[in-house]
mmCIF file of C-alpha atoms and ligand atoms in Angstrom:
data_model
loop_
_atom_site.group_PDB
_atom_site.id
_atom_site.type_symbol
_atom_site.label_atom_id
_atom_site.label_comp_id
_atom_site.label_asym_id
_atom_site.label_seq_id
_atom_site.Cartn_x
_atom_site.Cartn_y
_atom_site.Cartn_z
ATOM 1 C CA MET M 269 -1.218 -20.501 -21.239
ATOM 2 C CA THR M 270 -0.969 -17.039 -19.670
ATOM 3 C CA THR M 271 2.511 -15.650 -19.073
ATOM 4 C CA THR M 272 2.947 -13.750 -15.809
ATOM 5 C CA LEU M 273 4.703 -10.413 -16.042
ATOM 6 C CA LYS M 274 7.436 -11.847 -13.828
ATOM 7 C CA GLN M 275 8.040 -14.756 -16.247
ATOM 8 C CA ALA M 276 8.043 -12.356 -19.177
ATOM 9 C CA LEU M 277 10.648 -10.241 -17.366
ATOM 10 C CA GLU M 278 12.905 -13.142 -16.462
ATOM 11 C CA ALA M 279 13.873 -13.525 -20.108
ATOM 12 C CA PRO M 280 15.960 -11.836 -21.248
ATOM 13 C CA SER M 281 16.641 -9.269 -18.472
ATOM 14 C CA ILE M 282 15.229 -8.318 -15.104
ATOM 15 C CA TYR M 283 15.888 -4.680 -16.009
ATOM 16 C CA LEU M 284 13.802 -4.722 -19.177
ATOM 17 C CA PRO M 285 10.469 -2.962 -18.675
ATOM 18 C CA THR M 286 7.329 -4.329 -20.274
ATOM 19 C CA GLN M 287 5.516 -1.725 -22.333
ATOM 20 C CA ALA M 288 2.106 -1.009 -20.796
ATOM 21 C CA ARG M 289 -0.746 1.353 -21.644
ATOM 22 C CA ILE M 290 -2.648 3.788 -19.460
ATOM 23 C CA VAL M 291 -6.379 3.147 -19.874
ATOM 24 C CA ASP M 292 -7.633 5.641 -17.293
ATOM 25 C CA ALA M 293 -6.188 8.531 -15.290
ATOM 26 C CA ARG M 294 -8.249 10.217 -12.599
ATOM 27 C CA PRO M 295 -7.144 12.968 -10.240
ATOM 28 C CA MET M 296 -7.535 12.313 -6.531
ATOM 29 C CA GLY M 297 -6.683 14.530 -3.563
ATOM 30 C CA ASN M 298 -4.533 17.622 -4.033
ATOM 31 C CA THR M 299 -1.434 15.925 -5.371
ATOM 32 C CA GLU M 300 -2.423 12.378 -6.311
ATOM 33 C CA LYS M 301 -3.560 10.711 -9.502
ATOM 34 C CA VAL M 302 -4.830 7.159 -9.961
ATOM 35 C CA LEU M 303 -3.623 5.455 -13.145
ATOM 36 C CA THR M 304 -5.263 2.310 -14.479
ATOM 37 C CA ILE M 305 -2.665 0.382 -16.454
ATOM 38 C CA GLU M 306 -3.069 -2.415 -18.971
ATOM 39 C CA LEU M 307 -0.275 -4.865 -19.748
ATOM 40 C CA PRO M 308 0.155 -6.427 -23.212
ATOM 41 C CA LYS M 309 -2.357 -9.109 -24.152
ATOM 42 C CA GLY M 310 -1.628 -12.431 -22.433
ATOM 43 C CA VAL M 311 0.590 -10.911 -19.713
ATOM 44 C CA SER M 312 -0.853 -10.699 -16.218
ATOM 45 C CA LEU M 313 0.622 -8.862 -13.228
ATOM 46 C CA ASN M 314 -0.244 -11.694 -10.835
ATOM 47 C CA HIS M 315 0.583 -9.609 -7.770
ATOM 48 C CA ARG M 316 0.036 -9.902 -4.019
ATOM 49 C CA PRO M 317 -1.202 -6.987 -1.883
ATOM 50 C CA GLY M 318 1.800 -5.041 -0.574
ATOM 51 C CA GLN M 319 3.945 -5.549 -3.680
ATOM 52 C CA PHE M 320 5.169 -2.706 -5.896
ATOM 53 C CA VAL M 321 6.118 -2.150 -9.534
ATOM 54 C CA GLU M 322 8.904 -0.051 -11.042
ATOM 55 C CA VAL M 323 7.193 2.465 -13.332
ATOM 56 C CA SER M 324 9.267 4.142 -16.042
ATOM 57 C CA VAL M 325 8.882 6.780 -18.709
ATOM 58 C CA LEU M 326 11.414 6.879 -21.532
ATOM 59 C CA GLY M 327 13.831 9.786 -21.148
ATOM 60 C CA VAL M 328 12.594 10.646 -17.662
ATOM 61 C CA GLY M 329 13.298 7.823 -15.234
ATOM 62 C CA GLU M 330 11.897 5.049 -13.123
ATOM 63 C CA ALA M 331 10.387 4.881 -9.613
ATOM 64 C CA PRO M 332 8.876 2.258 -7.313
ATOM 65 C CA ILE M 333 5.108 2.641 -6.915
ATOM 66 C CA SER M 334 2.817 0.406 -4.862
ATOM 67 C CA ILE M 335 0.083 -1.564 -6.559
ATOM 68 C CA SER M 336 -3.152 -0.125 -5.235
ATOM 69 C CA SER M 337 -5.723 -2.413 -6.831
ATOM 70 C CA SER M 338 -6.655 -5.767 -5.374
ATOM 71 C CA PRO M 339 -5.680 -9.016 -7.162
ATOM 72 C CA SER M 340 -9.307 -10.057 -6.643
ATOM 73 C CA ARG M 341 -10.407 -7.183 -8.939
ATOM 74 C CA SER M 342 -7.615 -7.327 -11.533
ATOM 75 C CA ASN M 343 -9.768 -7.559 -14.719
ATOM 76 C CA GLY M 344 -6.632 -7.463 -16.900
ATOM 77 C CA THR M 345 -5.558 -4.100 -15.522
ATOM 78 C CA PHE M 346 -4.058 -2.759 -12.287
ATOM 79 C CA GLU M 347 -4.045 0.612 -10.520
ATOM 80 C CA VAL M 348 -1.394 2.805 -8.962
ATOM 81 C CA CYS M 349 -1.920 6.025 -7.001
ATOM 82 C CA VAL M 350 0.871 8.491 -7.760
ATOM 83 C CA ARG M 351 1.739 11.502 -5.621
ATOM 84 C CA LYS M 352 3.478 14.326 -7.469
ATOM 85 C CA ALA M 353 6.887 14.408 -5.774
ATOM 86 C CA GLY M 354 9.529 15.072 -8.428
ATOM 87 C CA ASP M 355 10.621 14.432 -12.007
ATOM 88 C CA LEU M 356 8.979 11.121 -12.898
ATOM 89 C CA THR M 357 5.837 11.516 -10.838
ATOM 90 C CA SER M 358 5.210 14.992 -12.353
ATOM 91 C CA VAL M 359 5.402 13.509 -15.852
ATOM 92 C CA LEU M 360 3.074 10.661 -14.819
ATOM 93 C CA HIS M 361 0.595 13.314 -13.667
ATOM 94 C CA GLN M 362 0.569 14.837 -17.165
ATOM 95 C CA MET M 363 -0.069 11.501 -18.868
ATOM 96 C CA GLY M 364 -3.459 10.132 -19.844
ATOM 97 C CA PRO M 365 -5.277 7.303 -21.628
ATOM 98 C CA LYS M 366 -3.505 5.555 -24.533
ATOM 99 C CA GLU M 367 -0.068 6.792 -23.488
ATOM 100 C CA THR M 368 2.551 4.147 -22.777
ATOM 101 C CA LEU M 369 4.925 3.583 -19.893
ATOM 102 C CA GLY M 370 7.294 0.837 -18.744
ATOM 103 C CA ILE M 371 6.520 -1.619 -15.967
ATOM 104 C CA ARG M 372 8.843 -4.020 -14.125
ATOM 105 C CA GLY M 373 7.622 -6.282 -11.376
ATOM 106 C CA PRO M 374 5.732 -7.062 -9.277
ATOM 107 C CA PHE M 375 8.506 -6.885 -6.677
ATOM 108 C CA GLY M 376 8.741 -7.461 -2.935
ATOM 109 C CA ARG M 377 7.117 -10.239 -0.988
ATOM 110 C CA GLY M 378 3.899 -8.405 -0.074
ATOM 111 C CA PHE M 379 1.734 -9.199 2.946
ATOM 112 C CA PRO M 380 1.387 -12.852 4.042
ATOM 113 C CA TYR M 381 -2.309 -12.911 3.149
ATOM 114 C CA GLU M 382 -2.790 -16.622 3.870
ATOM 115 C CA ARG M 383 -1.538 -16.159 7.445
ATOM 116 C CA PHE M 384 -4.179 -13.485 8.047
ATOM 117 C CA ARG M 385 -7.098 -15.818 7.236
ATOM 118 C CA GLY M 386 -9.384 -16.500 10.202
ATOM 119 C CA LYS M 387 -8.110 -13.441 12.112
ATOM 120 C CA ASP M 388 -9.662 -10.112 13.024
ATOM 121 C CA ILE M 389 -7.910 -7.458 10.914
ATOM 122 C CA LEU M 390 -7.176 -3.948 12.143
ATOM 123 C CA PHE M 391 -6.072 -1.686 9.273
ATOM 124 C CA ALA M 392 -4.459 1.651 10.151
ATOM 125 C CA PRO M 393 -3.465 3.524 6.989
ATOM 126 C CA GLY M 394 -2.245 7.116 7.136
ATOM 127 C CA GLY M 395 -2.434 9.491 4.133
ATOM 128 C CA LEU M 396 -1.020 7.966 0.938
ATOM 129 C CA GLY M 397 -0.565 4.715 2.920
ATOM 130 C CA LEU M 398 -4.138 3.880 1.967
ATOM 131 C CA ALA M 399 -2.968 3.361 -1.648
ATOM 132 C CA PRO M 400 -1.061 0.115 -0.953
ATOM 133 C CA LEU M 401 -3.396 -0.982 1.858
ATOM 134 C CA ARG M 402 -6.441 -0.559 -0.388
ATOM 135 C CA SER M 403 -5.178 -3.572 -2.342
ATOM 136 C CA LEU M 404 -5.275 -5.737 0.792
ATOM 137 C CA ILE M 405 -8.474 -4.203 2.210
ATOM 138 C CA ASN M 406 -10.435 -4.940 -0.970
ATOM 139 C CA GLN M 407 -9.065 -8.473 -1.190
ATOM 140 C CA VAL M 408 -10.119 -9.122 2.423
ATOM 141 C CA LEU M 409 -13.569 -7.616 1.750
ATOM 142 C CA ASP M 410 -13.937 -9.699 -1.436
ATOM 143 C CA GLU M 411 -13.261 -12.833 0.648
ATOM 144 C CA ARG M 412 -15.038 -11.501 3.714
ATOM 145 C CA GLY M 413 -16.149 -14.936 4.963
ATOM 146 C CA ASN M 414 -12.511 -15.963 5.549
ATOM 147 C CA PHE M 415 -11.896 -13.274 8.170
ATOM 148 C CA GLY M 416 -13.157 -12.238 11.595
ATOM 149 C CA ARG M 417 -13.875 -8.601 12.359
ATOM 150 C CA VAL M 418 -12.555 -5.960 9.959
ATOM 151 C CA ILE M 419 -11.727 -2.542 11.424
ATOM 152 C CA ILE M 420 -10.294 0.349 9.402
ATOM 153 C CA LEU M 421 -8.828 3.435 11.100
ATOM 154 C CA TYR M 422 -7.846 5.958 8.427
ATOM 155 C CA GLY M 423 -6.168 9.285 9.118
ATOM 156 C CA ALA M 424 -5.002 12.157 6.921
ATOM 157 C CA ARG M 425 -3.710 15.678 7.489
ATOM 158 C CA ASP M 426 -6.946 17.369 6.375
ATOM 159 C CA PRO M 427 -10.237 16.364 4.677
ATOM 160 C CA SER M 428 -8.906 17.132 1.180
ATOM 161 C CA GLU M 429 -6.125 14.580 1.708
ATOM 162 C CA LEU M 430 -8.446 11.650 2.450
ATOM 163 C CA LEU M 431 -8.043 9.407 -0.612
ATOM 164 C CA PHE M 432 -10.418 6.938 -2.308
ATOM 165 C CA MET M 433 -13.383 8.409 -0.414
ATOM 166 C CA ASP M 434 -15.914 6.825 -2.805
ATOM 167 C CA GLU M 435 -14.631 3.413 -1.725
ATOM 168 C CA VAL M 436 -14.206 4.418 1.925
ATOM 169 C CA ARG M 437 -17.936 5.346 1.974
ATOM 170 C CA GLN M 438 -18.797 1.926 0.547
ATOM 171 C CA TRP M 439 -16.722 0.290 3.292
ATOM 172 C CA GLN M 440 -18.543 2.463 5.871
ATOM 173 C CA SER M 441 -21.918 1.342 4.547
ATOM 174 C CA ARG M 442 -21.131 -2.356 5.091
ATOM 175 C CA SER M 443 -22.530 -3.915 8.242
ATOM 176 C CA ASP M 444 -19.535 -6.279 8.494
ATOM 177 C CA THR M 445 -16.860 -3.567 8.524
ATOM 178 C CA GLU M 446 -16.069 -0.887 11.115
ATOM 179 C CA VAL M 447 -14.549 2.316 9.694
ATOM 180 C CA HIS M 448 -13.324 5.365 11.642
ATOM 181 C CA LEU M 449 -11.808 8.463 10.018
ATOM 182 C CA SER M 450 -9.758 11.289 11.459
ATOM 183 C CA VAL M 451 -8.000 14.395 10.172
ATOM 184 C CA ASP M 452 -5.256 16.339 11.923
ATOM 185 C CA ARG M 453 -6.957 19.610 10.965
ATOM 186 C CA GLY M 454 -10.678 19.877 10.194
ATOM 187 C CA ASP M 455 -12.499 22.480 8.087
ATOM 188 C CA ASP M 456 -16.049 23.866 8.044
ATOM 189 C CA SER M 457 -17.388 20.800 6.219
ATOM 190 C CA TRP M 458 -15.728 18.225 8.491
ATOM 191 C CA LYS M 459 -17.994 16.738 11.171
ATOM 192 C CA GLY M 460 -15.800 13.776 12.083
ATOM 193 C CA ASN M 461 -12.937 13.160 14.491
ATOM 194 C CA VAL M 462 -10.102 15.692 14.605
ATOM 195 C CA GLY M 463 -6.711 14.485 15.784
ATOM 196 C CA VAL M 464 -3.872 12.226 14.714
ATOM 197 C CA ILE M 465 -4.723 8.631 13.801
ATOM 198 C CA THR M 466 -3.848 7.356 17.279
ATOM 199 C CA THR M 467 -6.879 9.244 18.687
ATOM 200 C CA LEU M 468 -9.059 6.629 16.917
ATOM 201 C CA PHE M 469 -7.670 3.661 18.819
ATOM 202 C CA PRO M 470 -9.670 4.224 22.055
ATOM 203 C CA LYS M 471 -12.872 4.086 19.941
ATOM 204 C CA VAL M 472 -12.435 0.422 19.014
ATOM 205 C CA GLU M 473 -12.585 -2.771 20.996
ATOM 206 C CA ILE M 474 -9.913 -5.273 20.009
ATOM 207 C CA TYR M 475 -9.495 -8.928 20.963
ATOM 208 C CA PRO M 476 -5.704 -8.999 20.769
ATOM 209 C CA ARG M 477 -5.051 -12.739 20.685
ATOM 210 C CA ASN M 478 -6.825 -13.105 17.359
ATOM 211 C CA THR M 479 -6.038 -9.723 15.773
ATOM 212 C CA VAL M 480 -3.543 -8.752 13.081
ATOM 213 C CA GLY M 481 -2.723 -5.025 12.896
ATOM 214 C CA ILE M 482 -1.502 -3.583 9.598
ATOM 215 C CA THR M 483 -0.301 -0.014 9.192
ATOM 216 C CA VAL M 484 1.083 1.851 6.174
ATOM 217 C CA GLY M 485 1.797 5.555 6.197
ATOM 218 C CA PRO M 486 4.469 8.188 6.686
ATOM 219 C CA PRO M 487 7.470 6.875 8.674
ATOM 220 C CA ALA M 488 6.832 9.402 11.499
ATOM 221 C CA MET M 489 3.477 7.730 12.161
ATOM 222 C CA TYR M 490 4.811 4.222 12.736
ATOM 223 C CA ARG M 491 6.243 4.612 16.248
ATOM 224 C CA PHE M 492 2.965 6.019 17.578
ATOM 225 C CA VAL M 493 0.713 3.487 15.844
ATOM 226 C CA LEU M 494 3.016 0.690 17.024
ATOM 227 C CA MET M 495 2.705 1.894 20.605
ATOM 228 C CA GLU M 496 -1.097 1.833 20.298
ATOM 229 C CA MET M 497 -1.146 -1.658 18.778
ATOM 230 C CA LEU M 498 1.269 -3.045 21.354
ATOM 231 C CA GLY M 499 -0.743 -1.237 24.047
ATOM 232 C CA LYS M 500 -3.877 -3.028 22.827
ATOM 233 C CA GLY M 501 -2.032 -6.306 23.389
ATOM 234 C CA LEU M 502 -1.247 -7.320 19.784
ATOM 235 C CA SER M 503 1.782 -9.593 19.517
ATOM 236 C CA GLU M 504 4.878 -8.301 17.706
ATOM 237 C CA GLY M 505 4.496 -10.986 15.032
ATOM 238 C CA ASN M 506 0.922 -9.882 14.359
ATOM 239 C CA ILE M 507 1.790 -6.233 13.669
ATOM 240 C CA TRP M 508 2.657 -5.564 10.037
ATOM 241 C CA MET M 509 3.865 -2.452 8.206
ATOM 242 C CA SER M 510 5.436 -1.433 4.911
ATOM 243 C CA LEU M 511 8.861 0.206 4.948
ATOM 244 C CA GLU M 512 9.597 2.683 2.180
ATOM 245 C CA ARG M 513 13.230 3.070 1.286
ATOM 246 C CA ARG M 514 14.984 4.700 -1.637
ATOM 247 C CA MET M 515 14.863 1.961 -4.251
ATOM 248 C CA LYS M 516 16.506 1.713 -7.641
ATOM 249 C CA CYS M 517 16.735 -1.792 -9.100
ATOM 250 C CA GLY M 518 13.881 -3.348 -7.092
ATOM 251 C CA VAL M 519 15.516 -6.770 -7.405
ATOM 252 C CA GLY M 520 18.193 -6.963 -4.709
ATOM 253 C CA LYS M 521 21.181 -5.877 -6.844
ATOM 254 C CA CYS M 522 22.024 -2.229 -6.144
ATOM 255 C CA GLY M 523 21.854 -2.012 -2.337
ATOM 256 C CA HIS M 524 20.011 1.334 -2.313
ATOM 257 C CA CYS M 525 17.241 -0.028 -0.117
ATOM 258 C CA GLN M 526 19.445 -1.844 2.387
ATOM 259 C CA ILE M 527 18.660 -1.800 6.112
ATOM 260 C CA ASN M 528 21.425 -3.642 7.935
ATOM 261 C CA HIS M 529 21.515 -7.069 6.208
ATOM 262 C CA LEU M 530 18.057 -6.729 4.602
ATOM 263 C CA TYR M 531 17.243 -5.549 1.113
ATOM 264 C CA THR M 532 13.834 -3.921 1.594
ATOM 265 C CA CYS M 533 12.895 -4.484 -2.049
ATOM 266 C CA GLN M 534 13.186 -8.256 -1.639
ATOM 267 C CA SER M 535 12.637 -9.073 2.046
ATOM 268 C CA GLY M 536 9.938 -6.386 2.303
ATOM 269 C CA PRO M 537 8.621 -3.807 1.910
ATOM 270 C CA ALA M 538 6.050 -5.567 4.170
ATOM 271 C CA PHE M 539 7.568 -6.624 7.475
ATOM 272 C CA SER M 540 6.217 -7.720 10.824
ATOM 273 C CA TYR M 541 7.370 -5.685 13.799
ATOM 274 C CA ALA M 542 8.984 -8.846 15.199
ATOM 275 C CA GLU M 543 11.210 -9.036 12.099
ATOM 276 C CA ILE M 544 12.518 -5.472 12.217
ATOM 277 C CA LYS M 545 12.416 -4.363 15.822
ATOM 278 C CA HIS M 546 16.104 -5.149 16.359
ATOM 279 C CA LEU M 547 17.191 -3.251 13.228
ATOM 280 C CA GLU M 548 18.362 0.171 14.342
ATOM 281 C CA GLU M 549 17.644 2.024 11.082
ATOM 282 C CA ALA M 550 14.287 0.399 10.330
ATOM 283 C CA LEU M 551 11.930 2.778 12.159
HETATM 284 C C1 LIG F 91 8.176 0.382 -2.104
HETATM 285 C C2 LIG F 91 7.764 1.785 -2.466
HETATM 286 C C3 LIG F 91 6.460 2.041 -2.794
HETATM 287 C C4 LIG F 91 6.061 3.347 -3.136
HETATM 288 N N1 LIG F 91 4.761 3.547 -3.466
HETATM 289 C C5 LIG F 91 4.374 4.775 -3.861
HETATM 290 C C6 LIG F 91 3.026 5.002 -4.274
HETATM 291 O O1 LIG F 91 2.164 4.110 -4.246
HETATM 292 N N2 LIG F 91 2.694 6.239 -4.698
HETATM 293 C C7 LIG F 91 3.619 7.261 -4.735
HETATM 294 O O2 LIG F 91 3.254 8.375 -5.150
HETATM 295 N N3 LIG F 91 4.889 7.089 -4.333
HETATM 296 C C8 LIG F 91 5.289 5.869 -3.910
HETATM 297 N N4 LIG F 91 6.597 5.675 -3.529
HETATM 298 C C9 LIG F 91 7.518 6.829 -3.501
HETATM 299 C C10 LIG F 91 8.022 7.104 -4.912
HETATM 300 O O3 LIG F 91 8.821 6.026 -5.348
HETATM 301 C C11 LIG F 91 8.868 8.387 -4.921
HETATM 302 O O4 LIG F 91 8.058 9.487 -4.597
HETATM 303 C C12 LIG F 91 9.425 8.536 -6.344
HETATM 304 O O5 LIG F 91 10.603 7.784 -6.414
HETATM 305 C C13 LIG F 91 9.684 9.927 -6.713
HETATM 306 O O6 LIG F 91 10.188 9.892 -8.047
HETATM 307 P P1 LIG F 91 10.344 11.230 -8.865
HETATM 308 O O7 LIG F 91 11.244 10.984 -10.021
HETATM 309 O O8 LIG F 91 9.008 11.811 -9.155
HETATM 310 O O9 LIG F 91 11.028 12.159 -7.776
HETATM 311 P P2 LIG F 91 12.563 12.637 -7.706
HETATM 312 O O10 LIG F 91 12.701 13.747 -8.702
HETATM 313 O O11 LIG F 91 13.471 11.481 -7.809
HETATM 314 O O12 LIG F 91 12.611 13.139 -6.200
HETATM 315 C C14 LIG F 91 11.669 14.041 -5.639
HETATM 316 C C15 LIG F 91 11.945 14.159 -4.170
HETATM 317 O O13 LIG F 91 11.550 12.962 -3.476
HETATM 318 C C16 LIG F 91 12.679 12.403 -2.823
HETATM 319 N N5 LIG F 91 12.552 10.925 -2.965
HETATM 320 C C17 LIG F 91 12.831 10.187 -4.045
HETATM 321 N N6 LIG F 91 12.553 8.860 -3.799
HETATM 322 C C18 LIG F 91 12.089 8.796 -2.530
HETATM 323 C C19 LIG F 91 11.634 7.744 -1.687
HETATM 324 N N7 LIG F 91 11.604 6.462 -2.086
HETATM 325 N N8 LIG F 91 11.229 8.048 -0.435
HETATM 326 C C20 LIG F 91 11.245 9.317 -0.007
HETATM 327 N N9 LIG F 91 11.658 10.358 -0.752
HETATM 328 C C21 LIG F 91 12.086 10.107 -1.991
HETATM 329 C C22 LIG F 91 13.884 12.975 -3.513
HETATM 330 O O14 LIG F 91 15.007 13.037 -2.649
HETATM 331 C C23 LIG F 91 13.385 14.385 -3.851
HETATM 332 O O15 LIG F 91 13.457 15.234 -2.735
HETATM 333 C C24 LIG F 91 7.009 4.404 -3.157
HETATM 334 C C25 LIG F 91 8.344 4.141 -2.819
HETATM 335 C C26 LIG F 91 8.724 2.843 -2.472
HETATM 336 C C27 LIG F 91 10.144 2.581 -2.111
HETATM 337 S S1 LIG F 92 16.428 -1.450 -4.720
HETATM 338 FE FE1 LIG F 92 18.296 -2.288 -5.389
HETATM 339 S S2 LIG F 92 18.765 -3.710 -3.838
HETATM 340 FE FE2 LIG F 92 16.790 -3.021 -3.290
#
């Protein structure tokens, strides 16, 4: 019988990381690196899109990082996309194959994938927000027959900050998927749309009663994307996002991630707009 990482963690302590091994490390964008991580034999991550893991390096620290690979493509490993932001993430950027790190999780409740079945899906990732959404996008594409239309609107600050472009091109080449890209600032090579992600919304036709909108990106983006989605007629319960808060324990004990009565690490980080719109500090 396979033990899930969560079961392995439950005994003896939720704070005990499982030792995992990097099997691949590839640079991406100006400040990001994608790590492929392998858990010990017989332990599976068993995650849902939208969940995160706590990644640690001995003597350096621990940080929450979204799981970027899709459960439908797990193959005994999983991927994270790490932006160099400070102490731990800088060390992760220096690490490569065969080196070990600690993993706790998966944590958070993720996106309610089953509720999305049968719907049209409008994805609107911004910048590094594609890393967590990629997990859900690839799962939806791997089970394409269970969904209606799939539309992806992806924006970044400039062309060099568009992530996972090899996969984005594959999505663009599919006849069953509509993909639009935009950058805030173009360069000589860029022939596509220039403008913030909201400038892509007028390009797509949406049937609001059967559409789920999902956005992940920098907090400043959310208000504007929300206005577009609500303006297109999507219901508040059908608009989903991921809230990033300072997290420490990841398991509802320390209170670092609290918004009003909610612990983001447990109740989220994926929330529908209907769930958080009354919470003053949420957006
Ligand atoms: C649920 C969740 C999912 C995340 N997923 C990813 C991911 O997929 N890829 C990724 O690169 N990063 C992700 N992050 C952000 C990542 O956790 C932080 O960048 C990380 O904690 C930085 O650790 P550090 O030790 O390198 O930086 P530190 O040395 O601790 O800090 C560097 C700087 O970043 C600030 N900072 C620290 N934590 C956060 C935070 N949570 N939000 C905003 N600013 C912060 C600090 O104040 C400081 O200015 C996620 C965060 C959360 C809560
Ligand atoms: S991170 Fe500790 S309670 Fe959420």
